[in-house]
CSV table of C-alpha atoms in Angstrom, one decimal:
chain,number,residue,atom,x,y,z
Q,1,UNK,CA,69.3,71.4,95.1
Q,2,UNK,CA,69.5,70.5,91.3
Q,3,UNK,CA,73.6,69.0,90.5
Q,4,UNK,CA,74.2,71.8,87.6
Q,5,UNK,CA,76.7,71.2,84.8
Q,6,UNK,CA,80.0,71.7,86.7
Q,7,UNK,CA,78.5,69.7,89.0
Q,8,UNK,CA,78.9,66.7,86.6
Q,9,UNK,CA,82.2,67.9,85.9
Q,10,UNK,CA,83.0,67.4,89.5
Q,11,UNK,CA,81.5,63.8,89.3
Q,12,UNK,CA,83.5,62.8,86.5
Q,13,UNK,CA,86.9,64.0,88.2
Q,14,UNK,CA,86.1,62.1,91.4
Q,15,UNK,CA,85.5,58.9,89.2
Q,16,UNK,CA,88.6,60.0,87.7
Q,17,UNK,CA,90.6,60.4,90.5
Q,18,UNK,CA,89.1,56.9,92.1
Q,19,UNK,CA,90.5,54.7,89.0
Q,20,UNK,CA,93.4,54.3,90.8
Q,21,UNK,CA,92.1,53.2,94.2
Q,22,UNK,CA,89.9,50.9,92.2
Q,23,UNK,CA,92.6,49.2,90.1
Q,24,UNK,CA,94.7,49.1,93.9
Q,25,UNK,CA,91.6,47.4,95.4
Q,26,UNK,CA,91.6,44.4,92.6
Q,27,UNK,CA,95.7,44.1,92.4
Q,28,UNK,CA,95.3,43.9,96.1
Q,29,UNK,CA,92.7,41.3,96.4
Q,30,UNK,CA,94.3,39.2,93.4
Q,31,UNK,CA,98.4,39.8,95.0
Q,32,UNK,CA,98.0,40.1,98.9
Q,33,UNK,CA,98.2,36.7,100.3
Q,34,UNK,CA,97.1,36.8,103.9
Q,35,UNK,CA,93.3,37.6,104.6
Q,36,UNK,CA,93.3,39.7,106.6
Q,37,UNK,CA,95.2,41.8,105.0
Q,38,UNK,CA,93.7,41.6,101.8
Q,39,UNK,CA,90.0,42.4,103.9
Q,40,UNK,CA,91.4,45.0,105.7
Q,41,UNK,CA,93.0,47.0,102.4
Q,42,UNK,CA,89.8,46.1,100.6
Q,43,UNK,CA,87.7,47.8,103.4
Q,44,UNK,CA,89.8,50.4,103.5
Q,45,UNK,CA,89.5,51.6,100.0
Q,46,UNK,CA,86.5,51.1,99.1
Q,47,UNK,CA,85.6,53.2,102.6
Q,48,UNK,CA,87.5,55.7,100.8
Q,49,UNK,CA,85.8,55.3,97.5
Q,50,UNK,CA,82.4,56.3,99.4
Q,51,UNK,CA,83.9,59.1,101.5
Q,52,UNK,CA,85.0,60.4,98.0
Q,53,UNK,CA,81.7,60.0,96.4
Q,54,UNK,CA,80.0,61.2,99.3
Q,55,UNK,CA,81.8,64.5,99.4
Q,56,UNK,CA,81.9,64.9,95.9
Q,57,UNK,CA,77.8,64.6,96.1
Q,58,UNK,CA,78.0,67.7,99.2
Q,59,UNK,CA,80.2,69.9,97.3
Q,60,UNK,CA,78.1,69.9,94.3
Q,61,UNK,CA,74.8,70.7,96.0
Q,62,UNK,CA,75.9,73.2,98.2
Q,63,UNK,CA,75.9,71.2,101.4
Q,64,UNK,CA,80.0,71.8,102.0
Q,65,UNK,CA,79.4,75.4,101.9
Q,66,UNK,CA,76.4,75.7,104.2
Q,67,UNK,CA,78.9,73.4,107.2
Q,68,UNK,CA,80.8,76.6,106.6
Q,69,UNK,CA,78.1,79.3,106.1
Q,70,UNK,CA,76.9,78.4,109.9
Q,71,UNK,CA,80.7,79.2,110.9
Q,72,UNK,CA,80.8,82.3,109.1
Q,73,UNK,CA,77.3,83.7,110.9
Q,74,UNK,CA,78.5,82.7,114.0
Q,75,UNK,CA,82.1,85.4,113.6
Q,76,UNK,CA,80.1,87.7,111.1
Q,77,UNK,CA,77.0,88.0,113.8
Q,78,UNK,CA,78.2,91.3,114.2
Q,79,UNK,CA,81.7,93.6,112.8
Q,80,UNK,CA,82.8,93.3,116.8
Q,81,UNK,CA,83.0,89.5,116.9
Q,82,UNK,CA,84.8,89.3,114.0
Q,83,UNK,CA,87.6,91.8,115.3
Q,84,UNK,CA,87.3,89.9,118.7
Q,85,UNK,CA,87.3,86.5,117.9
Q,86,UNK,CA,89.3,86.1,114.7
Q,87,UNK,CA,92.5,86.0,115.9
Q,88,UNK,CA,93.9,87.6,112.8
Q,89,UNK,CA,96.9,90.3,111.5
Q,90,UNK,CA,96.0,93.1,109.8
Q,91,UNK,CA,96.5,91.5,106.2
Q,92,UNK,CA,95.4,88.0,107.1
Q,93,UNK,CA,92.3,90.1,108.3
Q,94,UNK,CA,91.5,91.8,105.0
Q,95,UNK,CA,92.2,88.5,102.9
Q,96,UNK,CA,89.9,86.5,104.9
Q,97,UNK,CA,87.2,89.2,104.6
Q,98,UNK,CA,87.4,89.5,101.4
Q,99,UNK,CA,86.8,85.8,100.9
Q,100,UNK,CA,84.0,85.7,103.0
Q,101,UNK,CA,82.4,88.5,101.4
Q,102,UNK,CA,83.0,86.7,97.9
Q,103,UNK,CA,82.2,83.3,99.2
Q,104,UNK,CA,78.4,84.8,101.0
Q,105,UNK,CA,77.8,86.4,97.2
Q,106,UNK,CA,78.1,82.6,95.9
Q,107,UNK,CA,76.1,81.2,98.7
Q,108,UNK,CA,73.5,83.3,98.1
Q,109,UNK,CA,73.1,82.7,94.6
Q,110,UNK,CA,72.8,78.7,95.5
Q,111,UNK,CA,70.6,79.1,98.3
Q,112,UNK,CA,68.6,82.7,97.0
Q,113,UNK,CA,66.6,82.6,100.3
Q,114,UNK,CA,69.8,83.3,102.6
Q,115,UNK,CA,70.7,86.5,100.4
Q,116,UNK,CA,69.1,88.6,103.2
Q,117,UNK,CA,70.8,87.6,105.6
Q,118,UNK,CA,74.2,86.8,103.5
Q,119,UNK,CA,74.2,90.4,102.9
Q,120,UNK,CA,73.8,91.7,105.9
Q,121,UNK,CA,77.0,89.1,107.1
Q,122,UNK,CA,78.4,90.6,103.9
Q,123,UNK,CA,78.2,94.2,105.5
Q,124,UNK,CA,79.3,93.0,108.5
Q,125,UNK,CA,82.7,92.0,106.9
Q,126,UNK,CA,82.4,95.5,105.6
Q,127,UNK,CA,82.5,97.2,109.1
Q,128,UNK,CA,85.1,95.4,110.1
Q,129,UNK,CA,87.4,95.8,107.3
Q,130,UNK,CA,86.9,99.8,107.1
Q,131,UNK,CA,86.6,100.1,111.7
Q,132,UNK,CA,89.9,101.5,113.5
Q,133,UNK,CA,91.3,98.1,114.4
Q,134,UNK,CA,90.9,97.0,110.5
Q,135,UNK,CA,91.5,100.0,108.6
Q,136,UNK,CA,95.1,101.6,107.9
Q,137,UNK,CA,93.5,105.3,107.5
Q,138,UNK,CA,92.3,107.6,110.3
Q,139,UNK,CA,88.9,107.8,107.9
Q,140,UNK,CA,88.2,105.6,105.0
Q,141,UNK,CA,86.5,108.5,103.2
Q,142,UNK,CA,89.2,110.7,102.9
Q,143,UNK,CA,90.6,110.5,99.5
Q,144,UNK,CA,93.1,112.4,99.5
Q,145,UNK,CA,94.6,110.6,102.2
Q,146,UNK,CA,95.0,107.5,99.6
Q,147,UNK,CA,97.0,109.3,97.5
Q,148,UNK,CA,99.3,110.2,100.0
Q,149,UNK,CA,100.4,106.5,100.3
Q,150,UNK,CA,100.6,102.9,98.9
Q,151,UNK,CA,98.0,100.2,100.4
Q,152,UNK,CA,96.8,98.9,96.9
Q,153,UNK,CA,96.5,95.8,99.3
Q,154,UNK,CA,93.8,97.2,101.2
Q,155,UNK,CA,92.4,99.3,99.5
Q,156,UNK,CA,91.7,97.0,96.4
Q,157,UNK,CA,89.8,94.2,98.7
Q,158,UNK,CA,88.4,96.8,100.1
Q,159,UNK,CA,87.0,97.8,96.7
Q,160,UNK,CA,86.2,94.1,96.0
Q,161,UNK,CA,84.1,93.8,99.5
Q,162,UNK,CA,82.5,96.9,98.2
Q,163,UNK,CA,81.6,95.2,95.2
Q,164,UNK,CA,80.3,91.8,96.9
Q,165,UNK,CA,77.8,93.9,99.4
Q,166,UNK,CA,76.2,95.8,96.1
Q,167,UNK,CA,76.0,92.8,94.5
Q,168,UNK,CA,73.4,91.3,97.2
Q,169,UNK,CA,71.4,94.5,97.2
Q,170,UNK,CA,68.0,93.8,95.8
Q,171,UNK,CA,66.9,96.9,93.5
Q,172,UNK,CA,64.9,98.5,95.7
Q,173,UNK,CA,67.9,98.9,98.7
Q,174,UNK,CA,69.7,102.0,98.7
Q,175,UNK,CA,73.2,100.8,98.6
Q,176,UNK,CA,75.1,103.7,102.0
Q,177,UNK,CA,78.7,103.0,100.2
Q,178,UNK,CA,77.8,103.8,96.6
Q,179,UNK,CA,80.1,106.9,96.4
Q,180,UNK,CA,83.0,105.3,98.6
Q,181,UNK,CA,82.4,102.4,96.0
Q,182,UNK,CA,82.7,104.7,92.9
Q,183,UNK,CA,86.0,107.2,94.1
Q,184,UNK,CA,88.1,104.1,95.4
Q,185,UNK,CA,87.4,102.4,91.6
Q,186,UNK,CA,88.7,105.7,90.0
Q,187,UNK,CA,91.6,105.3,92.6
Q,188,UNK,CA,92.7,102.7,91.9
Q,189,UNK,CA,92.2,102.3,88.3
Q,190,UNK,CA,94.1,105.9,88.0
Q,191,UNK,CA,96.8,104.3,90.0
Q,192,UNK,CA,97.3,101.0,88.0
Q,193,UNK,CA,97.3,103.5,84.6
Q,194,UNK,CA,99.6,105.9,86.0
Q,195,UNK,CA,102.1,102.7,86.4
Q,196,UNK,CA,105.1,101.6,83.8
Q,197,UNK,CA,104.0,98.3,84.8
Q,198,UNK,CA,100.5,98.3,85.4
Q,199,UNK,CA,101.2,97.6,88.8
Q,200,UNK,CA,100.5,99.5,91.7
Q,201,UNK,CA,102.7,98.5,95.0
Q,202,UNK,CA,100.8,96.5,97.5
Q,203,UNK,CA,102.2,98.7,100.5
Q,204,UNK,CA,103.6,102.2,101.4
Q,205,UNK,CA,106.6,100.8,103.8
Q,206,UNK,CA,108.8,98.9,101.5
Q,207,UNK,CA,109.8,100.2,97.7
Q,208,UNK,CA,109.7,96.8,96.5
Q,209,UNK,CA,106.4,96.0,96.7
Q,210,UNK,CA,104.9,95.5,93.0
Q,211,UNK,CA,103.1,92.2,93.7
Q,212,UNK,CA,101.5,90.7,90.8
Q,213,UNK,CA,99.3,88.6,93.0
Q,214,UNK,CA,97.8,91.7,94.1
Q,215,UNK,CA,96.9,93.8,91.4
Q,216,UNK,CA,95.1,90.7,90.4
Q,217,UNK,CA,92.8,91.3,93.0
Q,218,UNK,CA,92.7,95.2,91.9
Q,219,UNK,CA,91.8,94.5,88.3
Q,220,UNK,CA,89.2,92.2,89.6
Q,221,UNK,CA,87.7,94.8,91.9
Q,222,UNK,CA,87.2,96.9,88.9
Q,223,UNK,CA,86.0,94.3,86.6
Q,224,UNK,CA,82.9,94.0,89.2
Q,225,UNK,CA,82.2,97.6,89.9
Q,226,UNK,CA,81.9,97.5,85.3
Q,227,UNK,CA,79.8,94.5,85.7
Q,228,UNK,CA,77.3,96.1,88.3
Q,229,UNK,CA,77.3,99.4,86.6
Q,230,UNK,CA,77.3,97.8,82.8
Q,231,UNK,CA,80.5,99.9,81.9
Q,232,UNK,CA,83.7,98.5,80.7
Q,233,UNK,CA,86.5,101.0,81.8
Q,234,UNK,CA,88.8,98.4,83.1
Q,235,UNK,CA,88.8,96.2,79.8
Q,236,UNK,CA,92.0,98.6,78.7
Q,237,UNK,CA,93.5,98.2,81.9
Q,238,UNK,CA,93.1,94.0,81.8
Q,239,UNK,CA,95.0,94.2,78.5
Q,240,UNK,CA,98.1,96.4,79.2
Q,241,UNK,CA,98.3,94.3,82.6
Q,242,UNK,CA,98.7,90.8,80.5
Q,243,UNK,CA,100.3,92.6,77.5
Q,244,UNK,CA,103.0,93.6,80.5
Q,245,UNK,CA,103.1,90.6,82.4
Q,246,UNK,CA,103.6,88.5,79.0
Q,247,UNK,CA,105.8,90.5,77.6
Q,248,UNK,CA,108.5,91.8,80.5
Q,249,UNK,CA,106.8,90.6,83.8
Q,250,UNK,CA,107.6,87.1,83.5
Q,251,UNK,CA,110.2,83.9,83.4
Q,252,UNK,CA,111.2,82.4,79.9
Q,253,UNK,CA,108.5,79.5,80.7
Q,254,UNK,CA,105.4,82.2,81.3
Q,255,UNK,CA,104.8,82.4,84.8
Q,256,UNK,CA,104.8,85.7,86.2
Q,257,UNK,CA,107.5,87.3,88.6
Q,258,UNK,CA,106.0,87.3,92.1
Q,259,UNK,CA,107.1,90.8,92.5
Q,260,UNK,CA,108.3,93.0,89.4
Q,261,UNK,CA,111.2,95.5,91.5
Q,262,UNK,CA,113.3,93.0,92.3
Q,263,UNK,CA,112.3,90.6,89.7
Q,264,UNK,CA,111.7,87.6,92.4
Q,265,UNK,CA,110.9,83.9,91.5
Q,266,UNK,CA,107.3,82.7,90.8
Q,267,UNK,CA,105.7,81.6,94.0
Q,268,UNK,CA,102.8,79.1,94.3
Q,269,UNK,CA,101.0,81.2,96.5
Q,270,UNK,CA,101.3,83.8,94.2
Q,271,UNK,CA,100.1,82.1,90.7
Q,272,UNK,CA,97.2,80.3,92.6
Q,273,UNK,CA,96.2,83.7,93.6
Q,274,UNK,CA,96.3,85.0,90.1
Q,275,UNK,CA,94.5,81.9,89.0
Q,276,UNK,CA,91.8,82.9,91.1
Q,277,UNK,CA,91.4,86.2,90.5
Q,278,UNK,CA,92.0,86.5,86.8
Q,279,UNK,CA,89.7,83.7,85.8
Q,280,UNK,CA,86.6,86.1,85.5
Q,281,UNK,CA,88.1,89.1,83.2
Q,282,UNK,CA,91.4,87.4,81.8
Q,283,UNK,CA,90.1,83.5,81.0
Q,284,UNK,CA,92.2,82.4,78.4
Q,285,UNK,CA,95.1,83.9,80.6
Q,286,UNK,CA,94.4,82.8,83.9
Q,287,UNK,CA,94.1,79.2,82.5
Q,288,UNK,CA,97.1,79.2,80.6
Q,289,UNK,CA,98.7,80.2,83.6
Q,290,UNK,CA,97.5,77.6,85.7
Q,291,UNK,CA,98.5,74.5,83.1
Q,292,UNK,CA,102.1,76.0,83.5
Q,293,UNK,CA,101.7,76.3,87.4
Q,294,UNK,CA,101.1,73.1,87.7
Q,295,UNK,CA,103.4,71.8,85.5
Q,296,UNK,CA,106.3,73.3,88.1
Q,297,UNK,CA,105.0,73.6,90.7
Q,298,UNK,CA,102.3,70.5,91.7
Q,299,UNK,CA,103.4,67.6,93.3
Q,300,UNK,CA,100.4,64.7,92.2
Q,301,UNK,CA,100.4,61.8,95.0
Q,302,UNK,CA,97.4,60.1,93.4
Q,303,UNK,CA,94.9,61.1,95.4
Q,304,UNK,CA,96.2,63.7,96.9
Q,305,UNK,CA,98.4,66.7,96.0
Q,306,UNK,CA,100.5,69.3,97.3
Q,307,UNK,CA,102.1,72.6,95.9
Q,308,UNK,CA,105.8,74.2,95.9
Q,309,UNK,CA,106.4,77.5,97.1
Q,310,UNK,CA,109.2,78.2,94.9
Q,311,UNK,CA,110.1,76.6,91.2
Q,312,UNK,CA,112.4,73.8,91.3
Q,313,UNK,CA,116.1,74.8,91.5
Q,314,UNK,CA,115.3,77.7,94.5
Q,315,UNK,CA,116.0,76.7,98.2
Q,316,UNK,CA,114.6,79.7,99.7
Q,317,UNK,CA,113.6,79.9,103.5
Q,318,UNK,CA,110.4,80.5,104.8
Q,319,UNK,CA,108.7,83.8,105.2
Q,320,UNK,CA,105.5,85.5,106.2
Q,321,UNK,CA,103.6,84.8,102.7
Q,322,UNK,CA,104.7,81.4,102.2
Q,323,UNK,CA,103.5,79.9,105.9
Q,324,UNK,CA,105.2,76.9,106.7
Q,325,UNK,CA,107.4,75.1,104.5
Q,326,UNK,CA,108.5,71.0,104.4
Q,327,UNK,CA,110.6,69.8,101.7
Q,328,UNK,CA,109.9,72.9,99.7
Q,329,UNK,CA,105.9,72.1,99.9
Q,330,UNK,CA,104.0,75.6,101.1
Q,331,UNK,CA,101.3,75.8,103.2
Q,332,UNK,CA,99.9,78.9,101.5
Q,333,UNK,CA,100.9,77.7,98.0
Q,334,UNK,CA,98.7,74.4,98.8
Q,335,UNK,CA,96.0,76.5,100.5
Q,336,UNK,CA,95.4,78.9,98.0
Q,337,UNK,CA,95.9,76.6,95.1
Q,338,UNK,CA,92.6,75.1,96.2
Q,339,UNK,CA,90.5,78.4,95.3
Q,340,UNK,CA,92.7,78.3,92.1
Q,341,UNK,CA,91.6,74.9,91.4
Q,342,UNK,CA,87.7,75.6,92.3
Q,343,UNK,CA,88.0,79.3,90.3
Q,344,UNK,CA,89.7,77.4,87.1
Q,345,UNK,CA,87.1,74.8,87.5
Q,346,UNK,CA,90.3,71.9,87.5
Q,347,UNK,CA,88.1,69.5,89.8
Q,348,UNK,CA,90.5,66.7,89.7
Q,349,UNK,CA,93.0,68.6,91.4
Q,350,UNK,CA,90.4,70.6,93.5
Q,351,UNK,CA,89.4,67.2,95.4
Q,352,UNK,CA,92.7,65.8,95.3
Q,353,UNK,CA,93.5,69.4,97.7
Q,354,UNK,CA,90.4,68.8,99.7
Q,355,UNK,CA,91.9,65.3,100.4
Q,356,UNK,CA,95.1,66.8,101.4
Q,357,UNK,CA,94.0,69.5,103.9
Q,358,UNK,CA,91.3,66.8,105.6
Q,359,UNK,CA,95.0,64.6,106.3
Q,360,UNK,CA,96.3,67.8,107.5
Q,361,UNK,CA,93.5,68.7,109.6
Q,362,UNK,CA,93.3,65.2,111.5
Q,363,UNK,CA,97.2,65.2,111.5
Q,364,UNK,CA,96.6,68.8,113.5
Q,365,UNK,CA,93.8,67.1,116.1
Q,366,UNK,CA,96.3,64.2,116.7
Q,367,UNK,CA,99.3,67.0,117.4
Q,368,UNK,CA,97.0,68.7,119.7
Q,369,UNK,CA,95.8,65.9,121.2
Q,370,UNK,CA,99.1,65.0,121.9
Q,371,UNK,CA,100.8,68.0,123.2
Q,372,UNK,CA,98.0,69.6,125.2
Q,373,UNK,CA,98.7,72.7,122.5
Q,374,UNK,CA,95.8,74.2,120.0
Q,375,UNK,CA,98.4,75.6,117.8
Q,376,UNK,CA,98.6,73.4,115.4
Q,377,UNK,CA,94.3,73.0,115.1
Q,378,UNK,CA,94.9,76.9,114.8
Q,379,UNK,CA,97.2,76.6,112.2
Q,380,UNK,CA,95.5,74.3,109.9
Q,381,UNK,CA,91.6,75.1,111.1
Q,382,UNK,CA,92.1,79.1,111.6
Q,383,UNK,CA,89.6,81.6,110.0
Q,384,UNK,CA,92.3,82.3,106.7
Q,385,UNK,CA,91.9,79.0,106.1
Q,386,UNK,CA,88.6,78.4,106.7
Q,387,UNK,CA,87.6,81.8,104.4
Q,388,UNK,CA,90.1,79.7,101.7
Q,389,UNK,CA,87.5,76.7,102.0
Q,390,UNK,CA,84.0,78.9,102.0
Q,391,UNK,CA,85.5,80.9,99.1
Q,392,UNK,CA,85.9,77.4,97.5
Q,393,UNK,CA,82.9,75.3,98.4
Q,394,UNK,CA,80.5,78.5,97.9
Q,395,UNK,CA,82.2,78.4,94.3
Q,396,UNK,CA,79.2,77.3,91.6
């Protein structure tokens, strides 16, 4: 396959990033007295210099993404193996699918002859997502039911999901969810209008539960189901979101609150989430965003990088978003910040990620190795994670 325009892009941020390696190499071989040394250094960057290369060369053709296509047909063979075999929560379930539902639409377009069977994975997802172990209603179909409590969570990667399957169909398939796809946009475009804030709340349990993060996700379910059926009823919506979130729903240096209730910090996870999502309807937004996110919350190691959970001057714990936590470093902000990165087409510190979670996934086999346990290999190679790196390596 062809390497298309952001595909030089990419080439030109690995050279970027390898600058530094190179001018290390020649200080090295000039400074470093003993031989062996100096070979041993020498070998090892310019090792690394290839690997870079190398990978850079995989991600832009597509070859990255089809290591992880032949994962995803092995747990999307059918909706029961992914139920069986995930080994997933109820959220980090619907997340993952959602991914792999958005990261088979990509793959398809790069390699047009899997789109048959990309769909049909796609649909698989689908059955998963809406069967009794993935779905939080007694029937999907009953609308009323909806209303009757909060899961904008759900129901808005649902919605997306929805949007990824029809977007595979070729013109002469009858499309089975077309009216399920159709009522749950009016949901939940009614429900993000009906908002002060233009923010629905993510679950029906808690009362603080206006996450940002996730109506991100909402607005870009809707901004699909206008592009597949050429309308544009969300557009309104997009605006009073970022009108909101610019105006009331954010800190005095622009990033957004991670939830509006309760007015909490900015959260890495939460503004690489955004920078995902809103980079197809809100650009200019989404990419202002991510400058500032970066600017507070990146750490750069060279060739390497890792991200905060919280803004600097917060020394909060832990918790069930954030993953695990060392020296204020998130998995989850880290994780997601690589879709971010891939969405907001910032390939300098998309590869710099990539080389952070391959350390973290060799540091994980030597931990196993070690202690006889798969946790950690489960931790840092499990299927959120590996949805994360379809999502991003399906990414044109």
């Amino acid at each position: 396959m062809a390497v298309s325009s952001p595909g030089m892009a990419a080439f030109v941020s690995t050279l970027a990033l390898l600058v530094p390696v190179i001018l290390t190499a020649l200080l090295v071989w000039k400074l470093v007295p003993f031989r062996w040394l100096k070979s041993g250094l020498i070998t090892f960057c310019g090792a690394f210099c290839v690997w870079q290369l190398y990978y850079c060369w995989e991600d832009a053709t597509g070859r990255a993404a089809e290591r992880h296509y032949q994962q995803v047909k092995q747990v999307l063979a059918t909706p029961r193996m992914w139920i069986d075999s995930s080994r997933l929560n109820g959220e980090q379930s619907i997340i993952a699918l959602s991914l792999l539902g958005e990261g088979l639409v990509n793959y398809s377009v790069r390699f047009p002859a899997q789109r048959d069977e990309a769909r049909q994975l796609t649909e698989n997802a689908l059955l998963a997502l809406i069967s009794p172990e993935g779905c939080p209603f007694e029937n999907i179909r009953d609308t009323v039911a909806w209303r009757r409590r909060d899961d904008n969570l759900y129901l808005s990667h649902l919605n997306l999901l929805l949007g990824s399957y029809t977007q595979q169909l070729r013109a002469d398939q009858a499309n089975p969810y077309t009216q399920l796809h159709a009522q749950l946009s009016r949901h939940l475009a009614a429900r993000l209008q009906a908002a002060p804030t233009r923010n629905a709340p993510s679950y029906g349990t808690t009362p603080d539960s206006l996450w940002v993060a996730d109506n991100a996700v909402t607005l870009q379910s809707l901004f699909l189901r206008d592009a597949l059926c050429s309308t544009a009823g969300s557009a309104s919506l997009q605006r009073q979101w970022i009108h909101f979130i610019d105006s009331t729903g954010s800190t005095a240096k622009g990033l957004p609150f991670s939830e509006l209730t309760r007015r909490r910090p900015p959260r890495g996870c939460a503004n690489a989430w955004i920078g995902k999502y809103a980079a197809a309807y809100a650009p200019a937004f989404s990419a202002d965003l991510w400058k500032k996110h970066k600017q507070d919350f990146k750490y750069n190691l060279g060739v390497a990088s890792l991200f905060r959970e919280y803004p600097p001057g917060y020394d909060l714990p832990a918790d069930y978003d954030s993953g695990p936590m060392v020296l204020g470093v998130g998995a989850s902000a880290t994780g997601l910040a690589l879709v971010g990165a891939k969405y907001q087409a910032d390939y300098y510190t998309y590869y710099q990620l990539i080389n952070s979670i391959k350390v973290a996934e060799l540091a994980a086999r030597m931990l196993t190795y070690c202690s006889h346990n798969d946790e950690w290999t489960q931790a840092s190679g499990g299927w959120l994670s590996q949805a994360i790196q379809f999502s991003a390596t399906a990414r044109i």
